[in-house]
Protein backbone atom coordinates (compact mmCIF):
# COMPACT_ATOMS: atom_id res chain seq x y z
CA UNK A 1 0.00 0.00 0.00
CA UNK A 2 2.77 2.44 0.89
CA UNK A 3 4.66 1.49 -2.28
CA UNK A 4 1.57 2.23 -4.39
CA UNK A 5 1.18 5.62 -2.67
CA UNK A 6 4.83 6.50 -3.33
CA UNK A 7 4.52 5.51 -7.01
CA UNK A 8 1.40 7.64 -7.43
CA UNK A 9 3.11 10.62 -5.79
CA UNK A 10 6.28 10.27 -7.88
CA UNK A 11 4.63 9.63 -11.24
CA UNK A 12 4.08 13.33 -12.16
CA UNK A 13 7.76 13.99 -11.51
CA UNK A 14 9.01 10.94 -13.36
CA UNK A 15 6.88 11.44 -16.50
CA UNK A 16 9.10 14.13 -18.13
CA UNK A 17 12.09 11.80 -17.91
CA UNK A 18 10.45 9.45 -20.44
CA UNK A 19 10.13 11.96 -23.28
CA UNK A 20 12.68 14.15 -24.96
CA UNK A 21 11.87 17.83 -25.17
CA UNK A 22 12.36 19.87 -28.33
CA UNK A 23 14.15 23.17 -28.67
CA UNK A 24 11.78 24.23 -31.47
CA UNK A 25 9.17 26.85 -30.58
CA UNK A 26 5.71 25.43 -29.87
CA UNK A 27 4.21 27.41 -32.74
CA UNK A 28 5.20 27.49 -36.39
CA UNK A 29 6.18 30.88 -37.70
CA UNK A 30 4.85 29.79 -41.07
CA UNK A 31 2.53 27.00 -42.14
CA UNK A 32 1.15 27.37 -45.62
CA UNK A 33 -0.40 25.24 -48.37
CA UNK A 34 0.19 26.39 -51.93
CA UNK A 35 -0.45 24.87 -55.35
CA UNK A 36 2.56 25.23 -57.63
CA UNK A 37 3.49 23.91 -61.07
CA UNK A 38 6.52 23.98 -63.32
CA UNK A 39 4.19 25.00 -66.19
CA UNK A 40 3.36 28.28 -64.43
CA UNK A 41 6.36 29.14 -62.23
CA UNK A 42 6.01 32.02 -59.79
CA UNK A 43 7.77 33.46 -56.78
CA UNK A 44 6.24 32.71 -53.38
CA UNK A 45 6.78 35.21 -50.55
CA UNK A 46 5.49 34.65 -47.01
CA UNK A 47 6.07 36.82 -43.94
CA UNK A 48 7.25 34.90 -40.89
CA UNK A 49 5.48 35.24 -37.56
CA UNK A 50 6.91 35.80 -34.11
CA UNK A 51 5.28 35.64 -30.71
CA UNK A 52 5.19 38.05 -27.80
CA UNK A 53 3.18 37.89 -24.56
CA UNK A 54 0.16 39.64 -26.10
CA UNK A 55 0.05 37.45 -29.22
CA UNK A 56 1.62 36.70 -32.58
CA UNK A 57 2.69 39.30 -35.09
CA UNK A 58 4.11 39.43 -38.60
CA UNK A 59 7.82 40.24 -38.84
CA UNK A 60 9.83 41.78 -41.67
CA UNK A 61 11.55 38.41 -42.15
CA UNK A 62 10.18 36.44 -45.09
CA UNK A 63 10.47 33.03 -46.66
CA UNK A 64 10.94 33.22 -50.43
CA UNK A 65 10.64 30.34 -52.89
CA UNK A 66 11.94 31.52 -56.25
CA UNK A 67 11.87 29.40 -59.44
CA UNK A 68 15.36 28.81 -60.80
CA UNK A 69 16.23 28.86 -64.51
CA UNK A 70 14.73 25.36 -64.62
CA UNK A 71 11.13 25.83 -63.39
CA UNK A 72 11.22 22.35 -61.78
CA UNK A 73 13.42 23.77 -59.02
CA UNK A 74 12.51 26.30 -56.32
CA UNK A 75 15.34 28.09 -54.52
CA UNK A 76 14.23 28.78 -50.95
CA UNK A 77 15.71 31.40 -48.66
CA UNK A 78 14.83 33.41 -45.58
CA UNK A 79 15.59 37.13 -45.75
CA UNK A 80 14.27 40.40 -44.45
CA UNK A 81 11.94 42.44 -46.67
CA UNK A 82 14.28 44.52 -48.89
CA UNK A 83 11.97 47.54 -48.43
CA UNK A 84 12.48 47.42 -44.65
CA UNK A 85 15.10 50.01 -43.77
CA UNK A 86 14.72 49.84 -40.00
CA UNK A 87 16.60 48.11 -37.24
CA UNK A 88 15.51 44.70 -35.96
CA UNK A 89 16.47 41.97 -33.60
CA UNK A 90 17.93 38.96 -35.34
CA UNK A 91 15.42 36.50 -36.75
CA UNK A 92 16.39 33.02 -35.54
CA UNK A 93 15.57 30.15 -37.87
CA UNK A 94 15.39 26.70 -36.28
CA UNK A 95 13.83 24.30 -38.79
CA UNK A 96 12.11 24.14 -42.19
CA UNK A 97 10.00 21.30 -43.56
CA UNK A 98 8.49 20.95 -47.04
CA UNK A 99 5.96 18.37 -48.20
CA UNK A 100 4.91 17.92 -51.82
CA UNK A 101 1.50 16.28 -52.25
CA UNK A 102 1.71 15.10 -48.64
CA UNK A 103 5.12 13.44 -49.05
CA UNK A 104 7.97 14.81 -46.90
CA UNK A 105 10.48 16.20 -49.38
CA UNK A 106 12.81 18.32 -47.30
CA UNK A 107 13.59 18.84 -43.63
CA UNK A 108 16.37 21.02 -42.31
CA UNK A 109 17.09 21.13 -38.58
CA UNK A 110 19.30 24.18 -38.21
CA UNK A 111 19.72 23.44 -34.50
CA UNK A 112 21.44 20.13 -35.33
CA UNK A 113 19.34 18.20 -32.83
CA UNK A 114 19.25 21.08 -30.33
CA UNK A 115 23.06 21.27 -30.21
CA UNK A 116 23.18 24.77 -31.72
CA UNK A 117 21.08 27.93 -31.70
CA UNK A 118 19.98 27.62 -35.32
CA UNK A 119 20.77 30.31 -37.88
CA UNK A 120 20.24 34.04 -37.39
CA UNK A 121 19.83 36.88 -39.82
CA UNK A 122 19.58 40.65 -39.54
CA UNK A 123 18.17 43.06 -42.14
CA UNK A 124 20.26 42.77 -45.29
CA UNK A 125 21.23 39.15 -44.59
CA UNK A 126 19.76 35.91 -45.85
CA UNK A 127 19.78 32.19 -45.13
CA UNK A 128 19.83 30.07 -48.28
CA UNK A 129 18.12 26.71 -48.07
CA UNK A 130 18.58 23.81 -50.51
CA UNK A 131 16.50 23.82 -53.69
CA UNK A 132 13.18 21.98 -53.79
CA UNK A 133 12.60 19.80 -56.86
CA UNK A 134 9.08 19.69 -58.24
CA UNK A 135 7.99 16.37 -59.76
CA UNK A 136 6.60 16.75 -63.27
CA UNK A 137 4.94 19.77 -64.84
CA UNK A 138 1.42 19.60 -63.40
CA UNK A 139 0.00 21.23 -60.29
CA UNK A 140 1.43 20.02 -56.98
CA UNK A 141 0.37 20.78 -53.42
CA UNK A 142 3.28 22.34 -51.55
CA UNK A 143 3.16 22.56 -47.75
CA UNK A 144 5.84 24.66 -46.05
CA UNK A 145 6.43 24.81 -42.30
CA UNK A 146 8.98 27.06 -40.62
CA UNK A 147 10.00 27.24 -36.98
CA UNK A 148 11.66 30.49 -35.96
CA UNK A 149 11.34 33.61 -33.84
CA UNK A 150 12.74 37.06 -33.18
mmCIF file of C-alpha atoms in Angstrom, residues 5 30 48 53 77 79 81 90 107-108 124 130 143:
data_model
loop_
_atom_site.group_PDB
_atom_site.id
_atom_site.type_symbol
_atom_site.label_atom_id
_atom_site.label_comp_id
_atom_site.label_asym_id
_atom_site.label_seq_id
_atom_site.Cartn_x
_atom_site.Cartn_y
_atom_site.Cartn_z
ATOM 1 C CA UNK A 5 1.178 5.619 -2.666
ATOM 2 C CA UNK A 30 4.846 29.786 -41.072
ATOM 3 C CA UNK A 48 7.249 34.905 -40.891
ATOM 4 C CA UNK A 53 3.181 37.893 -24.563
ATOM 5 C CA UNK A 77 15.711 31.398 -48.663
ATOM 6 C CA UNK A 79 15.586 37.126 -45.751
ATOM 7 C CA UNK A 81 11.944 42.439 -46.665
ATOM 8 C CA UNK A 90 17.933 38.955 -35.341
ATOM 9 C CA UNK A 107 13.588 18.840 -43.626
ATOM 10 C CA UNK A 108 16.371 21.021 -42.306
ATOM 11 C CA UNK A 124 20.263 42.771 -45.293
ATOM 12 C CA UNK A 130 18.582 23.811 -50.513
ATOM 13 C CA UNK A 143 3.162 22.560 -47.747
#
